[in-house]
mmCIF file of C-alpha atoms in Angstrom:
data_model
loop_
_atom_site.group_PDB
_atom_site.id
_atom_site.type_symbol
_atom_site.label_atom_id
_atom_site.label_comp_id
_atom_site.label_asym_id
_atom_site.label_seq_id
_atom_site.Cartn_x
_atom_site.Cartn_y
_atom_site.Cartn_z
ATOM 1 C CA MET A 363 104.639 93.323 255.450
ATOM 2 C CA ASP A 364 106.578 91.302 252.960
ATOM 3 C CA LYS A 365 107.238 87.949 254.600
ATOM 4 C CA LYS A 366 110.222 87.451 252.285
ATOM 5 C CA GLN A 367 112.236 89.895 254.424
ATOM 6 C CA ARG A 368 111.757 87.830 257.568
ATOM 7 C CA PRO A 369 114.546 85.473 258.563
ATOM 8 C CA MET A 370 113.902 81.767 258.267
ATOM 9 C CA ILE A 371 114.185 79.856 261.536
ATOM 10 C CA PRO A 372 114.474 76.145 260.751
ATOM 11 C CA ASP A 373 113.399 73.327 263.062
ATOM 12 C CA LEU A 374 110.764 75.320 264.963
ATOM 13 C CA ILE A 375 107.698 73.864 263.301
ATOM 14 C CA LYS A 376 106.720 70.492 264.704
ATOM 15 C CA GLY A 377 103.657 68.396 264.059
ATOM 16 C CA GLY A 378 100.861 68.404 266.598
ATOM 17 C CA THR A 379 101.346 71.966 267.828
ATOM 18 C CA SER A 380 98.512 74.324 268.659
ATOM 19 C CA GLU A 381 97.484 77.175 266.367
ATOM 20 C CA ILE A 382 98.973 79.692 268.790
ATOM 21 C CA GLU A 383 102.293 77.862 268.957
ATOM 22 C CA THR A 384 102.396 77.560 265.176
ATOM 23 C CA PHE A 385 101.714 81.308 264.929
ATOM 24 C CA GLN A 386 104.468 81.947 267.456
ATOM 25 C CA ASN A 387 106.996 79.894 265.497
ATOM 26 C CA ASN A 388 105.967 80.958 261.985
ATOM 27 C CA THR A 389 105.263 84.639 262.655
ATOM 28 C CA LEU A 390 106.399 85.976 266.024
ATOM 29 C CA ARG A 391 109.875 84.477 266.263
ATOM 30 C CA PRO A 392 110.966 85.535 262.742
ATOM 31 C CA ILE A 393 109.659 89.085 263.273
ATOM 32 C CA ILE A 394 111.309 89.341 266.696
ATOM 33 C CA LYS A 395 114.583 88.063 265.245
ATOM 34 C CA MET A 396 114.338 90.563 262.402
ATOM 35 C CA GLN A 397 113.617 93.408 264.837
ATOM 36 C CA HIS A 398 116.290 92.368 267.383
ATOM 37 C CA ASN A 399 118.486 95.466 267.027
ATOM 38 C CA LEU A 400 115.489 97.788 267.212
ATOM 39 C CA LEU A 401 114.165 96.044 270.341
ATOM 40 C CA ILE A 402 117.547 96.395 272.068
ATOM 41 C CA ALA A 403 117.664 100.079 271.061
ATOM 42 C CA VAL A 404 114.142 100.636 272.440
ATOM 43 C CA PHE A 405 115.180 99.010 275.719
ATOM 44 C CA GLU A 406 118.342 101.104 275.986
ATOM 45 C CA ASN A 407 116.432 104.292 275.109
ATOM 46 C CA TYR A 408 113.896 103.487 277.834
ATOM 47 C CA LEU A 409 116.742 103.183 280.356
ATOM 48 C CA GLN A 410 118.352 106.407 279.198
ATOM 49 C CA LYS A 411 115.119 108.436 279.329
ATOM 50 C CA ARG A 412 114.491 107.246 282.883
ATOM 51 C CA ASN A 413 118.144 107.787 283.842
ATOM 52 C CA ILE A 414 118.554 104.151 284.908
ATOM 53 C CA LYS A 415 122.224 103.114 285.181
ATOM 54 C CA PHE A 416 121.479 99.541 284.094
ATOM 55 C CA PHE A 417 125.048 98.638 283.196
ATOM 56 C CA ASP A 418 126.238 99.600 286.703
ATOM 57 C CA PHE A 419 123.852 97.088 288.322
ATOM 58 C CA ASN A 420 124.794 93.598 289.443
ATOM 59 C CA LEU A 421 123.357 90.639 287.534
ATOM 60 C CA ASN A 422 120.485 90.028 289.943
ATOM 61 C CA LYS A 423 119.384 93.669 289.912
ATOM 62 C CA LYS A 424 119.536 93.707 286.091
ATOM 63 C CA LYS A 425 117.304 90.621 285.890
ATOM 64 C CA ASN A 426 114.843 92.121 288.373
ATOM 65 C CA LEU A 427 114.684 95.385 286.430
ATOM 66 C CA ILE A 428 114.034 93.629 283.117
ATOM 67 C CA ASN A 429 111.368 91.451 284.717
ATOM 68 C CA SER A 430 109.750 94.494 286.315
ATOM 69 C CA MET A 431 109.687 96.373 283.013
ATOM 70 C CA PHE A 432 107.887 93.509 281.286
ATOM 71 C CA SER A 433 105.491 92.770 284.128
ATOM 72 C CA ARG A 434 104.618 96.256 285.406
ATOM 73 C CA ASP A 435 105.403 98.914 282.811
ATOM 74 C CA VAL A 436 102.419 98.903 280.468
ATOM 75 C CA SER A 437 103.718 101.687 278.226
ATOM 76 C CA PHE A 438 107.058 99.904 277.676
ATOM 77 C CA LYS A 439 105.282 96.626 276.933
ATOM 78 C CA ASN A 440 102.957 98.353 274.478
ATOM 79 C CA ILE A 441 105.915 99.866 272.610
ATOM 80 C CA ILE A 442 107.532 96.432 272.320
ATOM 81 C CA ILE A 443 104.294 94.761 271.219
ATOM 82 C CA GLY A 444 103.632 97.546 268.699
ATOM 83 C CA ALA A 445 107.088 97.080 267.176
ATOM 84 C CA ILE A 446 106.115 93.478 266.434
ATOM 85 C CA LEU A 447 102.476 94.000 265.426
ATOM 86 C CA GLY A 448 103.525 96.564 262.837
ATOM 87 C CA HIS A 449 105.054 93.742 260.806
ATOM 88 C CA PHE A 450 101.946 91.553 260.663
ATOM 89 C CA SER A 451 100.188 90.869 257.394
ATOM 90 C CA MET A 452 96.410 91.357 257.379
ATOM 91 C CA GLU A 453 95.925 87.599 257.763
ATOM 92 C CA GLU A 454 98.283 87.519 260.755
ATOM 93 C CA TYR A 455 96.559 90.520 262.289
ATOM 94 C CA HIS A 456 93.158 88.829 261.985
ATOM 95 C CA PHE A 457 94.534 85.795 263.806
ATOM 96 C CA TYR A 458 96.106 88.076 266.432
ATOM 97 C CA SER A 459 92.801 89.893 266.965
ATOM 98 C CA LYS A 460 91.219 86.581 268.011
ATOM 99 C CA HIS A 461 93.968 85.824 270.587
ATOM 100 C CA PRO A 462 95.527 89.152 271.666
ATOM 101 C CA HIS A 463 96.113 88.309 275.330
ATOM 102 C CA GLU A 464 97.928 85.043 274.653
ATOM 103 C CA ILE A 465 99.965 86.436 271.771
ATOM 104 C CA ASN A 466 100.958 89.562 273.740
ATOM 105 C CA LYS A 467 102.194 87.312 276.560
ATOM 106 C CA ARG A 468 104.272 85.308 274.108
ATOM 107 C CA ILE A 469 105.728 88.433 272.504
ATOM 108 C CA SER A 470 106.691 89.781 275.937
ATOM 109 C CA ARG A 471 108.292 86.517 277.059
ATOM 110 C CA ILE A 472 110.304 86.047 273.874
ATOM 111 C CA VAL A 473 111.537 89.649 273.762
ATOM 112 C CA GLN A 474 112.354 89.625 277.481
ATOM 113 C CA LYS A 475 114.447 86.487 276.996
ATOM 114 C CA ARG A 476 116.256 88.003 273.989
ATOM 115 C CA ILE A 477 117.086 91.144 275.977
ATOM 116 C CA GLU A 478 118.370 89.064 278.872
ATOM 117 C CA ASP A 479 120.444 86.838 276.590
ATOM 118 C CA THR A 480 121.914 89.870 274.822
ATOM 119 C CA LEU A 481 122.610 92.214 277.728
ATOM 120 C CA LEU A 482 123.276 89.961 280.729
#
């Protein structure tokens, strides 16, 4: 992946942050921002394939559905995570392979929040 294509997100990098947080801010957030439209399309496709009338739901039911998808639906989560991992450089992947659980949680939380902010 050519990092030059990733959007720059200023003011995220602060001194004294952990390696994981630095990775989140330098790698995950720019990739997720870059892939925003794809992630929304994946979410909407998931709803369509399962015949879920998301846009007919009230706000609370929408939030519960999104939360359920990210907490219980392993295949959906894996698709989302894969869409992000596919943009890692080899160096980033090596770092990821040392901390997959923590990084997967961060990917899920960030993408879930973006979906909520976009569609609610």
